[in-house]
């Protein structure tokens, strides 16, 4: 065996994507100066938890972190997948943070993946588990991922700061992803929503649903918002409520917006925040998310701005064929993703702005990643 050559990177930005792309392209990496000058130096809790998650779904991967956590040495192993895996996520980020890379990793495993994640299911920062189930999984299907065996079951809710939620994710394996020509946005034909409340009165849900429907009813007849009031062990350990809205278009695009509100959030020191007294009414949350969804639809594109990163990663992993996609305004996360894809997979995208709609059409040739570890049945 020759000496391992490591790709050297600096800083804490786009940590998730660097790990994911390093694993898929089998590139060993060293990341230096991770928050070296910050008050809290080194890798944060959720980043360590993500490393542990990558370790549990792969075999023979080597992770070395120095004492201060400012330097990481990572040598990817073989993605195994497997059944009955369990991972307790760090409570500083919600499950959306872990699910996004996990969905892509699972596709290129040796065996189908079935994993139970425990922790915070919904927070304002990451994708809610409802959005992942009702929008993100549909994006994967566009790239030739079979819908059989692709599922996310929400078994218990968990809001920050204590969590206590539980979901079961299953991901099938693919040999390779199919390139897409996905530029037709279509018109919005229906809006579906999911609200939840845990350890608080279900009135919060009614207020949010009523307010959100008030925004949509003038525009569209087919609006339905489902409720999901949890109590007892299924409600997790902290009180809170949230909403996730998904618009489906005639061309089969799914545009989403979501948020969650924690009642009595503890800050880093563990003290209950003053935010508790100054929280805005649930109606305002409903109106805010409904308006945000309308803004996302107005921007155009086949996915919303939170899914741009995932869309570009899937395009870059496709077989060596041309993929063409349309997005609205490029989000900072999307731009960061494009840089990482060029660095790890050598895939560059060409841009063509479409001034008539204010959208951008991106074209790339896939890197042709083939799942070599999958058992050929």
Short mmCIF file of C-alpha atoms in Angstrom, two decimals:
data_model
loop_
_atom_site.label_atom_id
_atom_site.label_comp_id
_atom_site.label_asym_id
_atom_site.label_seq_id
_atom_site.Cartn_x
_atom_site.Cartn_y
_atom_site.Cartn_z
CA UNK A 1 0.00 0.00 0.00
CA UNK A 2 1.32 3.43 -0.96
CA UNK A 3 1.31 6.46 1.28
CA UNK A 4 -2.10 8.12 1.61
CA UNK A 5 -2.26 11.59 0.07
CA UNK A 6 -4.58 13.93 1.91
CA UNK A 7 -6.43 16.87 0.44
CA UNK A 8 -5.76 19.88 2.68
CA UNK A 9 -8.59 22.27 3.56
CA UNK A 10 -9.04 25.10 6.04
CA UNK A 11 -11.86 26.46 8.15
CA UNK A 12 -15.22 25.25 9.40
CA UNK A 13 -17.38 26.30 6.44
CA UNK A 14 -19.43 23.69 4.52
CA UNK A 15 -18.26 20.93 6.85
CA UNK A 16 -21.16 18.60 5.95
CA UNK A 17 -20.58 18.83 2.22
CA UNK A 18 -16.84 18.37 2.52
CA UNK A 19 -17.37 15.18 4.51
CA UNK A 20 -20.04 13.91 2.11
CA UNK A 21 -18.08 14.62 -1.07
CA UNK A 22 -14.84 13.29 0.43
CA UNK A 23 -16.65 10.04 1.28
CA UNK A 24 -18.32 9.66 -2.12
CA UNK A 25 -15.15 10.45 -4.07
CA UNK A 26 -12.96 8.44 -1.62
CA UNK A 27 -10.73 11.46 -1.02
CA UNK A 28 -8.88 11.51 2.34
CA UNK A 29 -8.97 15.05 3.79
CA UNK A 30 -7.28 17.10 6.50
CA UNK A 31 -9.13 20.21 7.70
CA UNK A 32 -7.01 22.69 9.67
CA UNK A 33 -7.87 25.84 11.61
CA UNK A 34 -11.45 24.83 12.47
CA UNK A 35 -12.71 27.91 14.36
CA UNK A 36 -9.17 28.44 15.67
CA UNK A 37 -9.85 32.10 16.55
CA UNK A 38 -13.39 31.73 17.87
CA UNK A 39 -14.49 31.84 21.52
CA UNK A 40 -15.57 28.20 21.25
CA UNK A 41 -12.80 26.59 19.24
CA UNK A 42 -12.86 23.43 17.15
CA UNK A 43 -15.62 21.12 16.02
CA UNK A 44 -19.06 21.71 17.52
CA UNK A 45 -21.25 19.00 19.03
CA UNK A 46 -23.37 18.46 15.93
CA UNK A 47 -20.26 18.20 13.72
CA UNK A 48 -18.79 15.51 15.98
CA UNK A 49 -22.16 13.75 15.91
CA UNK A 50 -22.14 13.89 12.10
CA UNK A 51 -18.68 12.28 12.06
CA UNK A 52 -19.97 9.48 14.30
CA UNK A 53 -22.93 9.04 11.94
CA UNK A 54 -20.61 8.70 8.93
CA UNK A 55 -18.60 6.14 10.91
CA UNK A 56 -21.69 4.09 11.72
CA UNK A 57 -22.83 3.76 8.09
CA UNK A 58 -19.38 3.03 6.67
CA UNK A 59 -16.70 0.46 7.29
CA UNK A 60 -13.01 1.07 7.79
CA UNK A 61 -13.15 4.86 7.92
CA UNK A 62 -10.52 6.62 10.02
CA UNK A 63 -11.30 9.78 12.01
CA UNK A 64 -8.64 11.63 13.98
CA UNK A 65 -9.37 14.88 15.81
CA UNK A 66 -6.76 16.77 17.83
CA UNK A 67 -7.37 17.73 21.48
CA UNK A 68 -8.72 21.21 20.76
CA UNK A 69 -10.88 19.95 17.87
CA UNK A 70 -9.33 22.45 15.45
CA UNK A 71 -7.79 19.81 13.18
CA UNK A 72 -9.56 16.85 11.60
CA UNK A 73 -8.00 14.02 9.65
CA UNK A 74 -10.59 11.94 7.80
CA UNK A 75 -10.01 8.91 5.62
CA UNK A 76 -13.27 7.61 4.13
CA UNK A 77 -14.11 3.92 4.17
CA UNK A 78 -16.63 1.85 2.23
CA UNK A 79 -20.26 2.94 2.60
CA UNK A 80 -21.99 -0.12 4.01
CA UNK A 81 -25.57 0.90 4.77
CA UNK A 82 -27.23 -1.82 6.83
CA UNK A 83 -30.33 -2.48 8.94
CA UNK A 84 -31.30 -1.62 12.51
CA UNK A 85 -28.77 1.19 12.90
CA UNK A 86 -29.47 3.78 15.62
CA UNK A 87 -27.89 7.21 15.98
CA UNK A 88 -28.50 9.82 18.68
CA UNK A 89 -28.08 13.22 17.05
CA UNK A 90 -26.57 16.16 18.94
CA UNK A 91 -29.37 18.45 20.08
CA UNK A 92 -27.72 21.65 18.78
CA UNK A 93 -29.11 21.02 15.26
CA UNK A 94 -32.26 19.27 14.08
CA UNK A 95 -32.43 16.04 12.09
CA UNK A 96 -32.62 17.86 8.76
CA UNK A 97 -28.91 18.59 9.20
CA UNK A 98 -28.10 14.87 9.36
CA UNK A 99 -30.73 13.60 6.91
CA UNK A 100 -29.53 15.58 3.90
CA UNK A 101 -26.05 13.98 3.61
CA UNK A 102 -27.41 10.64 4.84
CA UNK A 103 -29.91 10.38 1.95
CA UNK A 104 -27.12 10.72 -0.62
CA UNK A 105 -24.72 8.41 1.25
CA UNK A 106 -27.37 5.71 1.60
CA UNK A 107 -27.89 5.53 -2.18
CA UNK A 108 -24.27 4.49 -2.75
CA UNK A 109 -24.07 1.90 0.04
CA UNK A 110 -23.39 -1.81 -0.18
CA UNK A 111 -26.76 -2.70 1.36
CA UNK A 112 -30.01 -0.71 1.69
CA UNK A 113 -29.91 1.63 4.67
CA UNK A 114 -32.38 1.56 7.54
CA UNK A 115 -31.50 3.87 10.43
CA UNK A 116 -33.33 5.31 13.43
CA UNK A 117 -32.36 8.86 14.36
CA UNK A 118 -33.12 10.32 17.78
CA UNK A 119 -33.03 13.99 18.76
CA UNK A 120 -34.62 17.26 17.61
CA UNK A 121 -37.04 16.74 14.69
CA UNK A 122 -37.87 20.38 13.94
CA UNK A 123 -36.11 23.71 14.43
CA UNK A 124 -36.05 27.04 12.53
CA UNK A 125 -32.57 26.45 11.07
CA UNK A 126 -32.69 23.14 9.19
CA UNK A 127 -35.24 21.32 7.05
CA UNK A 128 -38.13 19.94 9.08
CA UNK A 129 -38.70 16.17 8.93
CA UNK A 130 -42.08 16.83 7.27
CA UNK A 131 -40.36 18.76 4.48
CA UNK A 132 -37.81 15.98 4.00
CA UNK A 133 -40.60 13.41 3.74
CA UNK A 134 -42.88 15.43 1.46
CA UNK A 135 -40.46 17.39 -0.73
CA UNK A 136 -36.84 16.16 -0.51
CA UNK A 137 -37.64 12.50 -1.22
CA UNK A 138 -39.50 13.52 -4.40
CA UNK A 139 -36.38 15.29 -5.67
CA UNK A 140 -34.38 12.04 -5.31
CA UNK A 141 -37.01 10.16 -7.33
CA UNK A 142 -36.36 12.50 -10.28
CA UNK A 143 -32.84 11.09 -10.51
CA UNK A 144 -34.00 7.50 -10.90
CA UNK A 145 -34.06 6.51 -7.21
CA UNK A 146 -36.78 3.83 -6.79
CA UNK A 147 -39.65 4.91 -4.53
CA UNK A 148 -39.75 1.40 -3.08
CA UNK A 149 -37.67 1.40 0.08
CA UNK A 150 -37.33 5.22 0.17
CA UNK A 151 -39.23 6.40 3.22
CA UNK A 152 -39.12 8.51 6.36
CA UNK A 153 -41.43 7.60 9.24
CA UNK A 154 -41.92 10.16 12.00
CA UNK A 155 -42.44 8.17 15.19
CA UNK A 156 -42.09 10.89 17.83
CA UNK A 157 -41.69 14.67 17.73
CA UNK A 158 -38.87 16.47 19.49
CA UNK A 159 -38.39 20.22 19.73
CA UNK A 160 -35.29 22.07 20.94
CA UNK A 161 -33.73 22.28 23.50
CA UNK A 162 -34.37 18.77 24.90
CA UNK A 163 -35.34 16.86 21.74
CA UNK A 164 -36.76 13.41 22.31
CA UNK A 165 -37.98 12.93 18.74
CA UNK A 166 -37.49 9.79 16.67
CA UNK A 167 -37.61 9.06 12.94
CA UNK A 168 -36.92 5.94 10.88
CA UNK A 169 -35.20 6.49 7.53
CA UNK A 170 -34.91 3.84 4.83
CA UNK A 171 -32.88 4.42 1.65
CA UNK A 172 -32.49 1.93 -1.24
CA UNK A 173 -29.24 1.48 -3.21
CA UNK A 174 -28.71 2.59 -6.78
CA UNK A 175 -26.12 1.54 -9.34
CA UNK A 176 -25.85 5.13 -10.61
CA UNK A 177 -28.08 8.21 -10.85
CA UNK A 178 -29.87 9.18 -14.07
CA UNK A 179 -29.09 12.57 -15.61
CA UNK A 180 -32.06 14.97 -15.74
CA UNK A 181 -33.41 17.65 -18.04
CA UNK A 182 -35.47 19.53 -15.49
CA UNK A 183 -36.27 23.07 -16.59
CA UNK A 184 -40.09 23.07 -16.69
CA UNK A 185 -41.51 24.57 -13.51
CA UNK A 186 -45.22 24.33 -14.38
CA UNK A 187 -47.96 26.07 -12.42
CA UNK A 188 -48.82 25.38 -8.78
CA UNK A 189 -51.73 22.93 -8.70
CA UNK A 190 -52.02 22.18 -4.99
CA UNK A 191 -50.58 23.09 -1.61
CA UNK A 192 -50.27 20.59 1.20
CA UNK A 193 -49.22 21.45 4.73
CA UNK A 194 -48.42 19.65 7.96
CA UNK A 195 -48.59 21.28 11.36
CA UNK A 196 -47.58 19.68 14.63
CA UNK A 197 -47.80 20.53 18.31
CA UNK A 198 -46.06 18.72 21.12
CA UNK A 199 -46.65 19.30 24.82
CA UNK A 200 -48.70 22.43 24.04
CA UNK A 201 -52.39 23.00 23.25
CA UNK A 202 -53.53 22.02 19.76
CA UNK A 203 -54.98 25.57 19.47
CA UNK A 204 -51.55 26.66 18.22
CA UNK A 205 -52.01 24.37 15.23
CA UNK A 206 -55.53 25.61 14.49
CA UNK A 207 -54.31 29.22 14.55
CA UNK A 208 -51.41 28.48 12.18
CA UNK A 209 -53.58 26.50 9.78
CA UNK A 210 -56.33 29.11 9.74
CA UNK A 211 -53.83 31.94 9.10
CA UNK A 212 -51.91 30.06 6.38
CA UNK A 213 -55.13 29.07 4.59
CA UNK A 214 -56.24 32.70 4.73
CA UNK A 215 -53.22 33.59 2.59
CA UNK A 216 -53.73 30.79 0.02
CA UNK A 217 -57.52 30.66 -0.31
CA UNK A 218 -57.67 33.72 -2.59
CA UNK A 219 -55.15 32.12 -4.94
CA UNK A 220 -55.91 28.42 -5.16
CA UNK A 221 -58.78 26.08 -4.27
CA UNK A 222 -56.77 22.93 -3.53
CA UNK A 223 -55.18 23.68 -0.14
CA UNK A 224 -55.15 21.12 2.63
CA UNK A 225 -53.21 21.35 5.89
CA UNK A 226 -53.03 18.24 8.08
CA UNK A 227 -52.54 18.40 11.83
CA UNK A 228 -50.48 16.18 14.05
CA UNK A 229 -51.00 16.77 17.76
CA UNK A 230 -48.68 14.64 19.87
CA UNK A 231 -48.91 13.90 23.57
CA UNK A 232 -47.28 11.53 26.01
CA UNK A 233 -44.09 9.74 24.98
CA UNK A 234 -44.55 10.70 21.29
CA UNK A 235 -44.35 14.39 22.10
CA UNK A 236 -40.66 14.45 23.00
CA UNK A 237 -39.23 16.31 25.97
CA UNK A 238 -39.82 19.98 25.12
CA UNK A 239 -42.96 21.97 24.30
CA UNK A 240 -43.30 23.51 20.83
CA UNK A 241 -45.16 23.62 17.53
CA UNK A 242 -44.37 24.05 13.85
CA UNK A 243 -45.59 24.07 10.26
CA UNK A 244 -44.30 22.76 6.93
CA UNK A 245 -45.88 23.76 3.61
CA UNK A 246 -45.22 22.17 0.21
CA UNK A 247 -46.54 23.42 -3.14
CA UNK A 248 -46.74 20.86 -5.94
CA UNK A 249 -46.69 22.09 -9.54
CA UNK A 250 -48.15 20.59 -12.74
CA UNK A 251 -44.60 19.69 -13.84
CA UNK A 252 -43.95 17.67 -10.66
CA UNK A 253 -41.80 20.19 -8.78
CA UNK A 254 -42.08 20.51 -5.01
CA UNK A 255 -41.43 23.89 -3.39
CA UNK A 256 -41.31 23.99 0.41
CA UNK A 257 -41.12 26.30 3.42
CA UNK A 258 -41.15 25.40 7.11
CA UNK A 259 -40.35 26.50 10.64
CA UNK A 260 -40.76 25.41 14.24
CA UNK A 261 -41.22 27.36 17.45
CA UNK A 262 -39.83 26.10 20.73
CA UNK A 263 -41.67 27.25 23.84
CA UNK A 264 -39.00 27.84 26.46
CA UNK A 265 -35.75 27.48 24.58
CA UNK A 266 -32.63 27.13 26.71
CA UNK A 267 -29.58 29.02 25.51
CA UNK A 268 -26.02 27.61 25.60
CA UNK A 269 -25.77 28.12 29.37
CA UNK A 270 -28.94 26.09 29.93
CA UNK A 271 -30.99 29.04 31.16
CA UNK A 272 -34.49 29.59 29.80
CA UNK A 273 -34.51 32.48 27.35
CA UNK A 274 -36.38 35.76 27.70
CA UNK A 275 -37.76 34.91 24.24
CA UNK A 276 -40.47 32.98 26.07
CA UNK A 277 -42.34 36.14 27.02
CA UNK A 278 -41.81 37.86 23.67
CA UNK A 279 -42.84 35.02 21.38
CA UNK A 280 -45.10 36.06 18.50
CA UNK A 281 -48.59 34.57 18.14
CA UNK A 282 -49.06 31.33 16.19
CA UNK A 283 -51.18 33.17 13.55
CA UNK A 284 -48.10 35.25 12.64
CA UNK A 285 -46.03 32.08 12.20
CA UNK A 286 -48.69 30.71 9.83
CA UNK A 287 -48.82 33.91 7.75
CA UNK A 288 -45.03 34.20 7.71
CA UNK A 289 -44.44 30.68 6.37
CA UNK A 290 -47.29 31.00 3.84
CA UNK A 291 -45.77 34.26 2.57
CA UNK A 292 -42.31 32.68 2.50
CA UNK A 293 -43.67 29.83 0.36
CA UNK A 294 -45.20 32.35 -2.05
CA UNK A 295 -41.84 34.15 -2.27
CA UNK A 296 -40.09 30.87 -3.08
CA UNK A 297 -42.65 30.17 -5.82
CA UNK A 298 -42.18 33.70 -7.19
CA UNK A 299 -38.40 33.26 -7.41
CA UNK A 300 -38.99 30.41 -9.86
CA UNK A 301 -36.87 27.30 -10.34
CA UNK A 302 -37.63 23.60 -10.00
CA UNK A 303 -36.66 23.49 -6.31
CA UNK A 304 -36.75 26.06 -3.50
CA UNK A 305 -33.59 27.81 -2.30
CA UNK A 306 -33.00 25.40 0.62
CA UNK A 307 -32.81 22.42 -1.77
CA UNK A 308 -30.41 23.98 -4.29
CA UNK A 309 -27.34 22.36 -2.71
CA UNK A 310 -28.86 18.87 -2.83
CA UNK A 311 -30.01 19.39 -6.45
CA UNK A 312 -26.50 20.38 -7.61
CA UNK A 313 -24.89 17.46 -5.74
CA UNK A 314 -27.28 14.98 -7.38
CA UNK A 315 -26.61 16.49 -10.84
CA UNK A 316 -22.86 16.21 -10.29
CA UNK A 317 -23.09 12.55 -9.19
CA UNK A 318 -25.10 11.48 -12.25
CA UNK A 319 -23.82 9.22 -15.01
CA UNK A 320 -21.59 10.98 -17.56
CA UNK A 321 -24.37 12.70 -19.38
CA UNK A 322 -25.63 16.28 -19.51
CA UNK A 323 -27.98 17.45 -16.74
CA UNK A 324 -29.84 20.70 -17.11
CA UNK A 325 -31.79 22.33 -14.26
CA UNK A 326 -33.46 25.66 -13.61
CA UNK A 327 -33.22 27.48 -10.28
CA UNK A 328 -34.41 30.87 -9.03
CA UNK A 329 -31.93 33.24 -7.38
CA UNK A 330 -28.79 31.30 -6.45
CA UNK A 331 -28.63 30.99 -2.67
CA UNK A 332 -25.27 31.40 -0.87
CA UNK A 333 -25.53 27.70 0.06
CA UNK A 334 -26.01 26.82 -3.61
CA UNK A 335 -22.92 28.82 -4.63
CA UNK A 336 -20.85 27.16 -1.88
CA UNK A 337 -22.03 23.74 -3.14
CA UNK A 338 -20.89 24.54 -6.70
CA UNK A 339 -17.40 25.42 -5.40
CA UNK A 340 -17.17 22.20 -3.39
CA UNK A 341 -18.30 20.08 -6.35
CA UNK A 342 -15.57 21.59 -8.52
CA UNK A 343 -12.98 20.91 -5.81
CA UNK A 344 -13.92 17.30 -5.02
CA UNK A 345 -15.51 15.89 -8.16
CA UNK A 346 -14.04 18.21 -10.81
CA UNK A 347 -17.56 19.00 -12.04
CA UNK A 348 -18.14 22.53 -13.31
CA UNK A 349 -21.54 23.97 -14.12
CA UNK A 350 -22.24 26.44 -16.90
CA UNK A 351 -24.75 29.21 -16.19
CA UNK A 352 -27.27 30.77 -18.50
CA UNK A 353 -29.43 33.51 -16.96
CA UNK A 354 -32.98 33.66 -18.30
CA UNK A 355 -33.85 37.38 -18.07
CA UNK A 356 -37.52 36.89 -18.98
CA UNK A 357 -38.23 34.90 -15.79
CA UNK A 358 -35.30 36.00 -13.61
CA UNK A 359 -34.14 32.39 -13.23
CA UNK A 360 -30.82 30.69 -14.02
CA UNK A 361 -30.37 27.54 -16.11
CA UNK A 362 -27.40 25.42 -15.01
CA UNK A 363 -25.85 22.67 -17.10
CA UNK A 364 -23.21 20.13 -16.12
CA UNK A 365 -21.83 16.76 -17.16
CA UNK A 366 -22.10 14.24 -14.31
CA UNK A 367 -18.99 12.73 -12.74
CA UNK A 368 -20.35 9.23 -13.47
CA UNK A 369 -20.15 7.94 -9.91
CA UNK A 370 -20.92 4.22 -9.90
CA UNK A 371 -21.83 2.26 -6.79
CA UNK A 372 -19.12 -0.39 -6.87
CA UNK A 373 -19.83 -1.78 -3.41
CA UNK A 374 -23.43 -2.74 -4.16
CA UNK A 375 -24.03 -6.47 -4.47
CA UNK A 376 -24.97 -7.29 -8.05
CA UNK A 377 -28.16 -9.27 -7.77
#
